[in-house]
CSV table of C-alpha atoms and ligand atoms in Angstrom, one decimal:
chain,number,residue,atom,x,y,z
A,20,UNK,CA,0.0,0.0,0.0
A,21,UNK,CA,1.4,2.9,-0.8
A,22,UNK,CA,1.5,6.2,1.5
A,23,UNK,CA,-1.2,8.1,-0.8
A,24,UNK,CA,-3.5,5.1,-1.0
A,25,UNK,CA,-2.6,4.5,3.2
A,26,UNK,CA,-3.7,8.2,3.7
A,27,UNK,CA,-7.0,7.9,1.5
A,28,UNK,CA,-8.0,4.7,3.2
A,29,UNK,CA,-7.3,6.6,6.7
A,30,UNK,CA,-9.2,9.6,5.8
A,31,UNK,CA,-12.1,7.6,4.1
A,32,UNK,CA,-12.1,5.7,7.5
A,33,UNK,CA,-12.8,8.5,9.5
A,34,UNK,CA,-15.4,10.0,7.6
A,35,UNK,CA,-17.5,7.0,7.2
A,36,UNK,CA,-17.3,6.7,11.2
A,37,UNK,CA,-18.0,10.2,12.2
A,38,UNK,CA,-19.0,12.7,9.9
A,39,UNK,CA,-20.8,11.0,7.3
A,40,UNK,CA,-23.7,13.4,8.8
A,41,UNK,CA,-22.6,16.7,9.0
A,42,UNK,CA,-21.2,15.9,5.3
A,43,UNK,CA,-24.6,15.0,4.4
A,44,UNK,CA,-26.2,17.9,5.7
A,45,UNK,CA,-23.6,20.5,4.7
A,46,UNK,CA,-24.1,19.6,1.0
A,47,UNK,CA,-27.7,19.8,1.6
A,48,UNK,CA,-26.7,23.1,2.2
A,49,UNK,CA,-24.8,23.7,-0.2
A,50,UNK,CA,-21.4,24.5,1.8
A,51,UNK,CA,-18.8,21.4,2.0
A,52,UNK,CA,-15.4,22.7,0.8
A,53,UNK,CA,-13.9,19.2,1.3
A,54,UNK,CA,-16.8,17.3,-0.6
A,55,UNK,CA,-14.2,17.0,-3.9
A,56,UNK,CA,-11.5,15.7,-1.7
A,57,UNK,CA,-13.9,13.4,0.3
A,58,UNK,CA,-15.0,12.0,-3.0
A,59,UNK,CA,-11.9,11.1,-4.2
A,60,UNK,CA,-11.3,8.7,-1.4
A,61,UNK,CA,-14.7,7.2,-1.9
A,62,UNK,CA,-13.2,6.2,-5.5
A,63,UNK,CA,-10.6,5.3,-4.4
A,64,UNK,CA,-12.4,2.6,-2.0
A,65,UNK,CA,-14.8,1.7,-5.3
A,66,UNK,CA,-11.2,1.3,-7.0
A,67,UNK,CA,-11.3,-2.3,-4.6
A,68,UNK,CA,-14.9,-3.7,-5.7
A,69,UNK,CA,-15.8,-6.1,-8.6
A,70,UNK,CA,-18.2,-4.8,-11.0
A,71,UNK,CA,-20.3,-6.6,-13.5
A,72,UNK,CA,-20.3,-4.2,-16.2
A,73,UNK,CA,-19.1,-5.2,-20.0
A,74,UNK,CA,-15.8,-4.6,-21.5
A,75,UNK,CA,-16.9,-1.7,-23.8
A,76,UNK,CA,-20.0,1.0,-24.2
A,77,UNK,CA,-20.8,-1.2,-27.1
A,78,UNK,CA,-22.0,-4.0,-25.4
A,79,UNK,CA,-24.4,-2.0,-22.5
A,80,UNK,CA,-26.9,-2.1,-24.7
A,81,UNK,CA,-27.4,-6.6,-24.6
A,82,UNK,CA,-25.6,-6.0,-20.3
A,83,UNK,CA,-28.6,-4.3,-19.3
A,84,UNK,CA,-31.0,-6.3,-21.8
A,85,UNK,CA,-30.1,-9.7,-20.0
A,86,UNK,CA,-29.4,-7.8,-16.5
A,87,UNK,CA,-33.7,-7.1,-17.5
A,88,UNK,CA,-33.8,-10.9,-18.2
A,89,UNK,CA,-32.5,-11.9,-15.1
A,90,UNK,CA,-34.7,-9.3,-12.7
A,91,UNK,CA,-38.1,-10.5,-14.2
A,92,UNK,CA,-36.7,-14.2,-14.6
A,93,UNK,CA,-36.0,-13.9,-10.4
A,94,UNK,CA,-38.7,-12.6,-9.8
A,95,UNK,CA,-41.2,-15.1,-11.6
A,96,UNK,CA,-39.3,-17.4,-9.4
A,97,UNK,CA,-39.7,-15.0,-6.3
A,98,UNK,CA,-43.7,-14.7,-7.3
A,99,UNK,CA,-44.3,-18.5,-7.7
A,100,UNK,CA,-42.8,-19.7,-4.3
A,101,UNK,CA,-44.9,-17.0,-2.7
A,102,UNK,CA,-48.1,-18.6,-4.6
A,103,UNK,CA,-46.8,-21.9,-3.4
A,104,UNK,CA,-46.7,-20.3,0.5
A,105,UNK,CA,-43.5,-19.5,1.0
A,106,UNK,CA,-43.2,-16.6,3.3
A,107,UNK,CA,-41.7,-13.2,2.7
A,108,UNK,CA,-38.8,-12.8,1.5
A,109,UNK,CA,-37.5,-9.4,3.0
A,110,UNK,CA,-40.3,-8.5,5.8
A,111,UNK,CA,-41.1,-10.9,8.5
A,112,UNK,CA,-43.8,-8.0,9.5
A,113,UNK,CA,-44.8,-3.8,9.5
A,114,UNK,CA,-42.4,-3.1,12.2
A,115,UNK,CA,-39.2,-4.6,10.0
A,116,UNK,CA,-40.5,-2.7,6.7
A,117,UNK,CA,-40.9,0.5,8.7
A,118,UNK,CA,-37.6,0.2,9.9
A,119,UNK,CA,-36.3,-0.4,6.6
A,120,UNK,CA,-38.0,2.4,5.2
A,121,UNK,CA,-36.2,4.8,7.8
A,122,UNK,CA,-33.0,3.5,6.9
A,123,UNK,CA,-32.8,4.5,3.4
A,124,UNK,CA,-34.6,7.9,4.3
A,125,UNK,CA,-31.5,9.7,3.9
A,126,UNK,CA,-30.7,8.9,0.5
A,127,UNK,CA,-34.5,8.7,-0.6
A,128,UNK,CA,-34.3,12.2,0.8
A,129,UNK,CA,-32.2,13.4,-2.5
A,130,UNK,CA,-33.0,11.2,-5.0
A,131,UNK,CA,-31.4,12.0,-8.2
A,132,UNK,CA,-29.0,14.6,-6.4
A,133,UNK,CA,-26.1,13.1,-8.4
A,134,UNK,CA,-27.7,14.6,-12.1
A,135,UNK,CA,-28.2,17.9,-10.7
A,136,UNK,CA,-25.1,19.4,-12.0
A,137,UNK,CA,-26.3,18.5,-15.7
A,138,UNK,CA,-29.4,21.8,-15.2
A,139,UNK,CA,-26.8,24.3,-17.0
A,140,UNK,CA,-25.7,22.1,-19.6
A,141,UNK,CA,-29.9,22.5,-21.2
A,142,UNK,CA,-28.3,24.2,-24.5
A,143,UNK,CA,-26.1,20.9,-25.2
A,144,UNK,CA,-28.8,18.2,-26.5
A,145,UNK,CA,-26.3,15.7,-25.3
A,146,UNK,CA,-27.3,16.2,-21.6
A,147,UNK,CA,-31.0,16.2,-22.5
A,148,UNK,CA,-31.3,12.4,-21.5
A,149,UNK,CA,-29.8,13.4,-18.3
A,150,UNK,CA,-31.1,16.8,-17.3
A,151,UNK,CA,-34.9,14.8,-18.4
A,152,UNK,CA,-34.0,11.9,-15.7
A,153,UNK,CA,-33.2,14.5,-13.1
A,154,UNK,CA,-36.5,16.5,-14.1
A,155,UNK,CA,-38.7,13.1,-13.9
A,156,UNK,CA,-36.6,12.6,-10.4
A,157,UNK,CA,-38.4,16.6,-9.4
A,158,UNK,CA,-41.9,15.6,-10.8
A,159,UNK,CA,-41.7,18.1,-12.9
A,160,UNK,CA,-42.4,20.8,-10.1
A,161,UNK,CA,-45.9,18.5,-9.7
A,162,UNK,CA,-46.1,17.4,-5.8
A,163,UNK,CA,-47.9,14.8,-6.5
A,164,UNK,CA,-44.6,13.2,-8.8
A,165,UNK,CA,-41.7,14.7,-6.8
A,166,UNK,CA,-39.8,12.0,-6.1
A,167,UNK,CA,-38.6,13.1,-2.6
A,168,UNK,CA,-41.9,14.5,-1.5
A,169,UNK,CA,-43.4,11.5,-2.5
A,170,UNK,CA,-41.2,9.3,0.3
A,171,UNK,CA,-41.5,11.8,2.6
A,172,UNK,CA,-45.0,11.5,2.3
A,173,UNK,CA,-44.5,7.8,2.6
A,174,UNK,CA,-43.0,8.4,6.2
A,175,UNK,CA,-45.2,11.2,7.6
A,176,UNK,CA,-48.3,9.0,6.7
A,177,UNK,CA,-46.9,6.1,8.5
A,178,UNK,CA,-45.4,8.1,11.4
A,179,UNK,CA,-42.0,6.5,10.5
A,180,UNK,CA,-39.6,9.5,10.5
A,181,UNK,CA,-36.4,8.7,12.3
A,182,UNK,CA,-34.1,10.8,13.9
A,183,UNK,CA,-31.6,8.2,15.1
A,184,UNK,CA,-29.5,6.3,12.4
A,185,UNK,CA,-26.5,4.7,11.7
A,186,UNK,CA,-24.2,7.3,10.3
A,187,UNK,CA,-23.6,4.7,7.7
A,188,UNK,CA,-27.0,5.4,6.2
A,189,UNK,CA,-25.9,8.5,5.3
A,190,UNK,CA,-23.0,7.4,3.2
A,191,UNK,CA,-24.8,6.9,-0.8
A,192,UNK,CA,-27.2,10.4,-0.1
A,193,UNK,CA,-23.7,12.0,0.7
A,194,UNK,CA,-21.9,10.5,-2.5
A,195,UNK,CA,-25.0,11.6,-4.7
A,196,UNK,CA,-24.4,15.0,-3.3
A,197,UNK,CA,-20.9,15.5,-3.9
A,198,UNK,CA,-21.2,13.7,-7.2
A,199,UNK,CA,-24.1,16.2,-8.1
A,200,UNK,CA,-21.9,19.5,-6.9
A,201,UNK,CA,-18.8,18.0,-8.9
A,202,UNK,CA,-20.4,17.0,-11.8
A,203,UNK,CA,-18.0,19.2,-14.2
A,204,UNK,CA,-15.1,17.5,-12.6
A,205,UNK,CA,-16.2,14.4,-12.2
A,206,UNK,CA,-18.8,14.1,-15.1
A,207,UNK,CA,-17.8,10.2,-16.6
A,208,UNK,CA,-18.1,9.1,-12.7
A,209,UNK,CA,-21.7,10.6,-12.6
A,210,UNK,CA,-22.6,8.9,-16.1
A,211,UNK,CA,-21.3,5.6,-14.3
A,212,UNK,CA,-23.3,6.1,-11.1
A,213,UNK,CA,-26.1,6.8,-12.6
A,214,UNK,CA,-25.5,3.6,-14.8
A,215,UNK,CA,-25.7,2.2,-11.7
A,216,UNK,CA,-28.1,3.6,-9.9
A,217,UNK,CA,-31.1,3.6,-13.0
A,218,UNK,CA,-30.8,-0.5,-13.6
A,219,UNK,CA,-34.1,-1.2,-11.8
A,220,UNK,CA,-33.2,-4.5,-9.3
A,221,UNK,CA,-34.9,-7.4,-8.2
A,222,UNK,CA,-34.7,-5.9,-4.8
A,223,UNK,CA,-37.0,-3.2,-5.8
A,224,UNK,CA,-40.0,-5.4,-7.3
A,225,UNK,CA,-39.5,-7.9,-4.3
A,226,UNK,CA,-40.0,-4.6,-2.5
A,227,UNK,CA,-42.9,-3.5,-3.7
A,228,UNK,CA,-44.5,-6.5,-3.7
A,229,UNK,CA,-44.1,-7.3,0.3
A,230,UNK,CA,-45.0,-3.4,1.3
A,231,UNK,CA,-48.2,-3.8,-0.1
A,232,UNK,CA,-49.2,-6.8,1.2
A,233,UNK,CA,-48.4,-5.1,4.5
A,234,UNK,CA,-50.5,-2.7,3.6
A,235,UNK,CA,-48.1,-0.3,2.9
A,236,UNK,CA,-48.3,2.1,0.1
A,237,UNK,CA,-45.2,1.4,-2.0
A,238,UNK,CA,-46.0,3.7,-4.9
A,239,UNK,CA,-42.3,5.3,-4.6
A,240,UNK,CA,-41.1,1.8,-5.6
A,241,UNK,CA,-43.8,1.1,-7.8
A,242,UNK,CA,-43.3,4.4,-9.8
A,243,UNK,CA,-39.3,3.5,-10.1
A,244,UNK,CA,-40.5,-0.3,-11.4
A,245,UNK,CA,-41.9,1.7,-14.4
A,246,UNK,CA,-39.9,5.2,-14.8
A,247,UNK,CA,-36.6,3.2,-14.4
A,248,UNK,CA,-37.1,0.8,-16.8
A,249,UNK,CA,-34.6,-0.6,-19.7
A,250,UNK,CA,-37.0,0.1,-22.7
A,251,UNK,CA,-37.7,3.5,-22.5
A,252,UNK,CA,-37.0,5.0,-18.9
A,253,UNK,CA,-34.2,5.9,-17.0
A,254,UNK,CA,-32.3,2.9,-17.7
A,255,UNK,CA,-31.5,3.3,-21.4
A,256,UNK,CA,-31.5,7.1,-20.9
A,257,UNK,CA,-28.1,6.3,-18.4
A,258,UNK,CA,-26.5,4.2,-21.6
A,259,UNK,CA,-27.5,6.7,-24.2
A,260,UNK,CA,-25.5,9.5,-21.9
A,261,UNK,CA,-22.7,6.9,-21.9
A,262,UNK,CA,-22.2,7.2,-25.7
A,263,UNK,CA,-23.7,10.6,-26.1
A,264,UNK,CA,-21.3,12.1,-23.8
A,265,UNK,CA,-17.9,10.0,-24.6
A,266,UNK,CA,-14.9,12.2,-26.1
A,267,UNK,CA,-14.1,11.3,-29.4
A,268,UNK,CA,-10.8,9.5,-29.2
A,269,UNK,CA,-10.5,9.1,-25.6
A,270,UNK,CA,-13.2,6.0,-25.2
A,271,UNK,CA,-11.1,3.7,-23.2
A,272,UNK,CA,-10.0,6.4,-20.6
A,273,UNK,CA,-13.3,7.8,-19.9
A,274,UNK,CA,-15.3,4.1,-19.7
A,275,UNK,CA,-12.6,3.5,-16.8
A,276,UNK,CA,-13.8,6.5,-15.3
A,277,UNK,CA,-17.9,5.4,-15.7
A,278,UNK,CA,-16.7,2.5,-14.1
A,279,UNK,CA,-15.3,3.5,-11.1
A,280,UNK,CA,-18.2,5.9,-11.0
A,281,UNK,CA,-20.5,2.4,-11.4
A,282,UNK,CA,-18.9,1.1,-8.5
A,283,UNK,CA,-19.4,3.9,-6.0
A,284,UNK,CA,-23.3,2.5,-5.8
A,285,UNK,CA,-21.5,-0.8,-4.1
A,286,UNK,CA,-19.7,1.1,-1.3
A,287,UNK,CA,-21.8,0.1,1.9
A,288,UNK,CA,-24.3,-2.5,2.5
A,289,UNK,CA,-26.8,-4.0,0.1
A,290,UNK,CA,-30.1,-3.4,0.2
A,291,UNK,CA,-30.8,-7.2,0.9
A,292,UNK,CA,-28.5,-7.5,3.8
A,293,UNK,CA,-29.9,-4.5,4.8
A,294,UNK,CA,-33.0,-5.5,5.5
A,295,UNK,CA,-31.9,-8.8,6.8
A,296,UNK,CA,-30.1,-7.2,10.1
A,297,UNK,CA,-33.4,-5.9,11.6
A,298,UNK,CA,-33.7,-6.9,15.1
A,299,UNK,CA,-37.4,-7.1,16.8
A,300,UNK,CA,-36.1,-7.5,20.0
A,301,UNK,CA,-33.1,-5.1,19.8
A,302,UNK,CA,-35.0,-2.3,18.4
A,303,UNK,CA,-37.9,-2.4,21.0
A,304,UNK,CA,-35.4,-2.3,23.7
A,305,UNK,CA,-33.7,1.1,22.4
A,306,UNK,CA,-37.0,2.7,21.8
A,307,UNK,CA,-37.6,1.9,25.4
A,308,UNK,CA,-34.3,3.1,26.4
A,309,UNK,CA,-34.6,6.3,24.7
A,310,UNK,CA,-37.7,6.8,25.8
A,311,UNK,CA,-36.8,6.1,30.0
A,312,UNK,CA,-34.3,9.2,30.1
A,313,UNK,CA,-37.6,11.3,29.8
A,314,UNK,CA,-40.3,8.6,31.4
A,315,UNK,CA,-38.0,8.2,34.8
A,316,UNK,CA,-39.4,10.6,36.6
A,317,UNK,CA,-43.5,10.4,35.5
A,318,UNK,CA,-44.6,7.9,36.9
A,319,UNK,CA,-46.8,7.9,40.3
A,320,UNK,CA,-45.1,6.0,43.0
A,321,UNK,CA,-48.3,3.4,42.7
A,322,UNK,CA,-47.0,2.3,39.6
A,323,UNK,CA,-45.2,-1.0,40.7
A,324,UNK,CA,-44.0,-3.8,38.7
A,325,UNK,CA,-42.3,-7.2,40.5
A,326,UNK,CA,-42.1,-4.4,43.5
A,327,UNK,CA,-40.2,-2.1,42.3
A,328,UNK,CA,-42.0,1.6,41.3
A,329,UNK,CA,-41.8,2.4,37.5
A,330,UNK,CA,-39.5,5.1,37.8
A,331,UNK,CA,-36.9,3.0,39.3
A,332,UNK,CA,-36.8,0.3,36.7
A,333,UNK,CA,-36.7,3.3,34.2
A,334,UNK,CA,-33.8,4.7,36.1
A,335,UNK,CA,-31.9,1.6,35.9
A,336,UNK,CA,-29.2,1.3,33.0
A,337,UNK,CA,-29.6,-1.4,31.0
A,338,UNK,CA,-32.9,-3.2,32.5
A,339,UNK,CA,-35.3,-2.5,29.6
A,340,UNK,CA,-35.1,-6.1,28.8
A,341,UNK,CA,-35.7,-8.0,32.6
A,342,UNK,CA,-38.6,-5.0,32.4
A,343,UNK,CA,-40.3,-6.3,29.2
A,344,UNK,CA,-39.7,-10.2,31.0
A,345,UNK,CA,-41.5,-8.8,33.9
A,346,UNK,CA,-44.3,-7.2,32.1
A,347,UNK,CA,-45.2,-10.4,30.6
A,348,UNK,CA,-44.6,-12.3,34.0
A,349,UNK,CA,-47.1,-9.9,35.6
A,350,UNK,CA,-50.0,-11.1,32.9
A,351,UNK,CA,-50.0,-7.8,30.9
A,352,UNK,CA,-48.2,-9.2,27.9
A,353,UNK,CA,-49.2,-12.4,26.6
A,354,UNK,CA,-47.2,-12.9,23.9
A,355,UNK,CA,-47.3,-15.2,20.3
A,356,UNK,CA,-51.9,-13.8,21.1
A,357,UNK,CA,-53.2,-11.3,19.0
A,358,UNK,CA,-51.9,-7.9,20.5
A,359,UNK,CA,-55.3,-6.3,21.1
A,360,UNK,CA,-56.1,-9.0,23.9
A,361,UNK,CA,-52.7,-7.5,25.6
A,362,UNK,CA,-53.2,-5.4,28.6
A,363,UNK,CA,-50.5,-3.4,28.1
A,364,UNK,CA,-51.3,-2.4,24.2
A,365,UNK,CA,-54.8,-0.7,25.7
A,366,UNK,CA,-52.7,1.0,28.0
A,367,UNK,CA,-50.6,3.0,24.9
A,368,UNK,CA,-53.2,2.8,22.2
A,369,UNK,CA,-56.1,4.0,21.3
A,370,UNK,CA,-57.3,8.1,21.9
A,371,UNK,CA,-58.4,7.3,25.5
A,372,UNK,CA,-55.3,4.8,26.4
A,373,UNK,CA,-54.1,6.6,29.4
A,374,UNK,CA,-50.5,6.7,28.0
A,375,UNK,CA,-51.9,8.2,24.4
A,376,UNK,CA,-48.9,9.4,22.7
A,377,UNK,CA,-46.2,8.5,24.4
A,378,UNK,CA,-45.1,5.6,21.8
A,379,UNK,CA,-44.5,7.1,18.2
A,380,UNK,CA,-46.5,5.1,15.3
A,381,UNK,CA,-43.3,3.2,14.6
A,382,UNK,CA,-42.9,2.4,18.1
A,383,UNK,CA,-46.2,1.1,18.5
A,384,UNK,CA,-45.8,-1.3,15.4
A,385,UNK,CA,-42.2,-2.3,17.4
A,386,UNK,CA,-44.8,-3.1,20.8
A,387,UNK,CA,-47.2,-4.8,18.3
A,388,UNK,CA,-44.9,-7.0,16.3
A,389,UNK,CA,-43.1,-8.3,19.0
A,390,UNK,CA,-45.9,-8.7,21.4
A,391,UNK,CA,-46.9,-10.8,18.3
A,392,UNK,CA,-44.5,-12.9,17.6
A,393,UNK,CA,-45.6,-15.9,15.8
A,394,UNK,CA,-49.4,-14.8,15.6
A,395,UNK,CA,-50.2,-13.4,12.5
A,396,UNK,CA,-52.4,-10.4,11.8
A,397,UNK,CA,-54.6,-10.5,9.1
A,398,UNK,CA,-53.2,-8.6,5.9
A,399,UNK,CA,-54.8,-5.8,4.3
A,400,UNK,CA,-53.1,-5.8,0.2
A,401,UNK,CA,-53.1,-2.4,-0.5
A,402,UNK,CA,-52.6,-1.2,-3.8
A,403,UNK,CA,-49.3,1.1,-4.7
A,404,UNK,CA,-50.4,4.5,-5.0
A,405,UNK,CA,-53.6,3.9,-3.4
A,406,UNK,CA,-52.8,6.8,-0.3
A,407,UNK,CA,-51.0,9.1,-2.9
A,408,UNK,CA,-53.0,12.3,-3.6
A,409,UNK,CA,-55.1,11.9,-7.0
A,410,UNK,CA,-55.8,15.3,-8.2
A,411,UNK,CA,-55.5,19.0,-7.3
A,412,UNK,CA,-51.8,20.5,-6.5
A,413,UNK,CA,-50.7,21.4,-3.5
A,414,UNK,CA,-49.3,24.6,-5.1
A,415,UNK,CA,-51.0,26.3,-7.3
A,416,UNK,CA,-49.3,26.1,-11.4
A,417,UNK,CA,-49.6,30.0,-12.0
A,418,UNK,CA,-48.5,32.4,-12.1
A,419,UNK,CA,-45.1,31.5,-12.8
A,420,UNK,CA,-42.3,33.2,-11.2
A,421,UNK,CA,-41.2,36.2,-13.5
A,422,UNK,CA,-37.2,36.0,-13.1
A,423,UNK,CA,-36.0,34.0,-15.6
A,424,UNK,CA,-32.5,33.7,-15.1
A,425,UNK,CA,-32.0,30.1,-15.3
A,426,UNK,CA,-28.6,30.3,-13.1
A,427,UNK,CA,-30.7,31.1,-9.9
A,428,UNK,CA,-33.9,28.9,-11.1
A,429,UNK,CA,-31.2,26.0,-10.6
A,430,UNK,CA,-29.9,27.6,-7.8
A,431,UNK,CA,-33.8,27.0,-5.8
A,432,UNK,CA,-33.8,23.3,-7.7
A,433,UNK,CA,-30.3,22.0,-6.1
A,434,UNK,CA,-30.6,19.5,-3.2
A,435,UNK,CA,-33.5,18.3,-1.6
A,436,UNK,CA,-34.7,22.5,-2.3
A,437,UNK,CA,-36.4,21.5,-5.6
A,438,UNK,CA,-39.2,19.3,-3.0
A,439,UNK,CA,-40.3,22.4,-1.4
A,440,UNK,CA,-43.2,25.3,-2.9
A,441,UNK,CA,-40.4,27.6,-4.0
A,442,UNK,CA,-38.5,24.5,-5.7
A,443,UNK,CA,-41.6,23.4,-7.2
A,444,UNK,CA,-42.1,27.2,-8.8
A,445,UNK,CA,-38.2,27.0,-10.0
A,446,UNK,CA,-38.5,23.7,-11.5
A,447,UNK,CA,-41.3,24.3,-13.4
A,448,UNK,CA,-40.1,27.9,-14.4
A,449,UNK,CA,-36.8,26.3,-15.3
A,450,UNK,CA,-39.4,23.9,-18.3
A,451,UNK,CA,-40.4,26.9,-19.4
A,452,UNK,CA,-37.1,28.8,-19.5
A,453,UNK,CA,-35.2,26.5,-21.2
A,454,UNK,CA,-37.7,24.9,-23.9
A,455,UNK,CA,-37.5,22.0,-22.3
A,456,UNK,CA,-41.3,22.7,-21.1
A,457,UNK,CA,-43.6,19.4,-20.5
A,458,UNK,CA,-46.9,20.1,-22.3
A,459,UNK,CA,-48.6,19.3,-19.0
A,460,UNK,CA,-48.2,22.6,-17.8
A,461,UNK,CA,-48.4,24.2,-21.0
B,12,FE2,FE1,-36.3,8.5,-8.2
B,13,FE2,FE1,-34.7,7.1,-11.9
C-alpha cells in the first residue's frame, strides 16, 4: 500500500465513522469545501470492488438487456414460491419494513442529487437524457410526482420518520451529493453512477411487492418499477449518456472513469442485507431506552412492577429487557396472542389509552410485532399508490415566477430544495425557460 492510498483509506475511514452526517447535511446546504477531496477517497475505495459491467459502451446495450432478463426471470421465481406459501422474503412483519423504510430515508431524501449538475448544460442536446431523468426525479415541479416528496409522504403517513440512524445510512445520499456538486469535474463518474443507480433490481419489485401486502403504500417503488425501466425509462437514458457524452478519441480512458463511478453505488451495505439485520427485540429495547431518560421521573409511585415503582426500573441502566420479561410475568403481555387481547397495548393505544402518545407510530408497530410474535395479523393488500394524492396540486401552477435567469432557477432546484413550494415554482419555471417545457403545464 502505498503512502497516498494509506492516507485515502485513513481519511475515508474517519469520515464513514464520524462525519458522514454533517457531510450529508452541509451539501444539503450547499457549503462542503472538502466534498471534492472526500470524494476522491470514496473512489478510491470503489477502485477495490468487482463490478459486472461489460468490456466496452458497445455491449451496454445486450448487459442491461439480460441484466432485465435476469430481474423479471428472479422474480417469476420470487412470485411463484410466494403462490406456493413461501413466506416473505424481505419482511417478516410492518415493524421490519418500517424500519427499513427509515433506513434509506437519507438517500431517498435526495434522490437524483447526483444529475443535478447536468441543469446548466440545457443548451447541449447531449445532456437532454440526463437533465430529463433529473426532471422526472423533481416531478416536474408536480407534488404529487416529486420523487422526494413522494417518500416523505411515505413516512409522515406512516409516522415512520427517524431521527436516530447509523451514520452509515448516510454514506450513498452524501456521495449523490458530492457527485451532483462536482459533476463538471467528475462528469464520466456521474454517467457511471447513474449507470448504476437507474438498472431497476430485483430488490426493488420484491420490495414493492411485500410493502403492499403489509398494507403499505409502496408507490415510490412502484413508480421507479416503471420510470426506471430498460425500454424506455431511466435505464436506457443512463447508456445513451454513456455514448452521447464519450470524447471522441479518448473512449477507453473515460469508460474506466464510468466504471469506477458504477462502483461507488456498491460502497456500503446492500439493500438485501440490509433488510436482513433488523432486530425485533433489539429495536424495541432502544425505543424503550430512549424513551426512559424522559419517562424516569413520570410515573406515580403506585406504579409498581415485581415491587419495584416504574421510575426506578426506568432509572436503571440497562434493565429495559428484565422490564419487558417482567411485564409479561405480571400477565400484561401475553405474547405469540393477537396484540389487542394485551393489557399493556390498551394502555398506549387507542385516543383514551391513558399513555396516548407516548409511543411514536413506529414504536407502537415495534410493541405490536413483537408482542406478536408468531401470531399473524390478518393482511390488508393495498394497492401502490392507493394513499397518494389523485388530483388537485398542493401549489398552485400560475402564475409563474417572473425572473428567468435560469442560473438562480437551478440555484432554488439543487438538493432536496427542488421538493419544497419555491423549488416546485423553480422547477417548473426552469421547463419553461429553457424549452425544455412538458406540455402538462403548458
Ligand atoms: Fe427516483
Ligand atoms: Fe430514476
Amino acid at each position: 500500500m502505498t503512502v497516498m492510498t494509506r492516507t485515502l483509506a485513513a481519511a475515508a475511514g474517519s469520515a464513514t465513522a464520524d462525519c458522514l452526517l454533517n457531510r450529508y447535511q452541509a451539501m444539503i446546504e450547499g457549503h462542503d469545501p472538502s466534498a471534492a477531496q472526500w470524494l476522491e477517497m470514496q473512489l478510491a475505495r470503489a477502485d477495490q470492488l468487482p463490478d459486472d459491467l461489460p468490456d466496452t459502451p458497445a455491449q451496454l446495450n445486450a448487459w442491461s438487456a439480460q441484466h432485465t432478463d435476469q430481474v423479471a426471470s428472479d422474480y417469476a421465481a420470487y412470485l411463484r414460491a410466494r403462490q406456493q406459501g413461501a413466506p416473505r422474503y424481505y419482511f417478516n412483519n410492518r415493524s421490519q419494513a418500517m424500519w427499513f423504510l427509515q433506513q434509506v430515508a437519507p438517500t431517498k431524501g435526495v434522490d437524483g442529487a447526483w444529475l443535478q449538475g447536468t441543469l446548466q448544460h440545457w443548451a447541449d442536446p447531449r445532456y437532454h437524457g440526463l437533465i430529463q431523468t433529473y426532471l422526472e426525479e423533481l416531478g416536474n415541479g408536480d407534488p404529487r410526482c416529486n420523487h422526494v416528496l413522494i417518500y416523505q409522504r411515505l413516512l409522515s403517513r406512516l409516522g415512520a420518520h427517524s431521527s436516530l440512524l447509523d451514520d452509515e445510512r448516510y454514506l450513498q445520499g452524501a456521495l449523490q451529493l458530492a457527485l451532483g456538486q462536482h459533476s463538471e469535474r467528475y462528469l464520466p463518474e456521474v454517467i457511471g453512477y447513474n449507470l448504476g443507480y437507474e438498472q431497476p433490481p430485483l430488490h426493488l419489485l420484491i420490495t414493492t411487492y411485500e410493502l403492499a401486502e403489509l398494507g403499505i403504500d409502496g408507490h415510490y417503488f412502484q413508480l421507479h418499477v416503471t420510470i426506471d425501466n430498460a425500454a424506455s425509462g431511466h435505464a436506457q437514458k443512463s447508456i445513451q449518456a454513456v455514448h452521447q457524452l464519450c470524447p471522441a478519441g479518448d473512449e477507453a480512458q473515460f469508460y474506466a472513469r464510468v466504471r469506477r463511478g458504477y462502483r461507488l453505488n456498491n460502497l456500503g451495505i446492500d439493500t438485501p442485507s440490509l433488510i436482513a439485520s433488523f432486530d425485533l427485540h433489539a429495536q424495541l429495547i432502544a425505543a424503550l431506552e430512549q424513551k426512559s431518560l424522559f419517562g424516569r421521573f413520570m410515573h406515580a409511585d403506585r406504579c409498581r412492577l415485581q415491587k419495584r415503582t416504574i421510575n426506578q426500573w426506568l432509572a436503571e441502566p440497562g434493565a429495559m429487557p428484565a422490564f419487558i420479561d417482567a411485564m409479561c410475568e405480571q400477565g400484561w403481555i401475553k405474547r405469540g396472542e393477537d396484540p389487542t387481547q394485551s393489557r399493556w397495548w390498551k394502555v398506549i393505544e387507542g385516543p383514551t389509552a391513558p399513555m396516548f402518545g407516548v409511543f411514536t407510530a413506529y414504536e407502537k408497530q415495534l410493541w405490536h410485532d413483537w408482542i406478536a410474535a408468531d401470531w399473524q395479523a390478518p393482511l390488508r393488500r393495498v394497492q401502490p399508490g392507493s394513499w397518494e394524492p389523485q388530483s388537485g396540486m398542493d401549489t398552485p401552477l400560475a402564475p409563474l415566477p417572473v425572473d428567468q435567469n435560469i442560473a438562480s432557477l437551478i440555484e432554488r432546484m439543487l438538493g432536496n430544495r427542488h421538493a419544497s413550494p419555491d423549488g416546485l415554482l423553480a422547477t417548473r419555471a426552469y421547463l419553461r425557460a429553457t424549452g425544455l417545457t412538458q406540455e402538462a403545464f403548458d
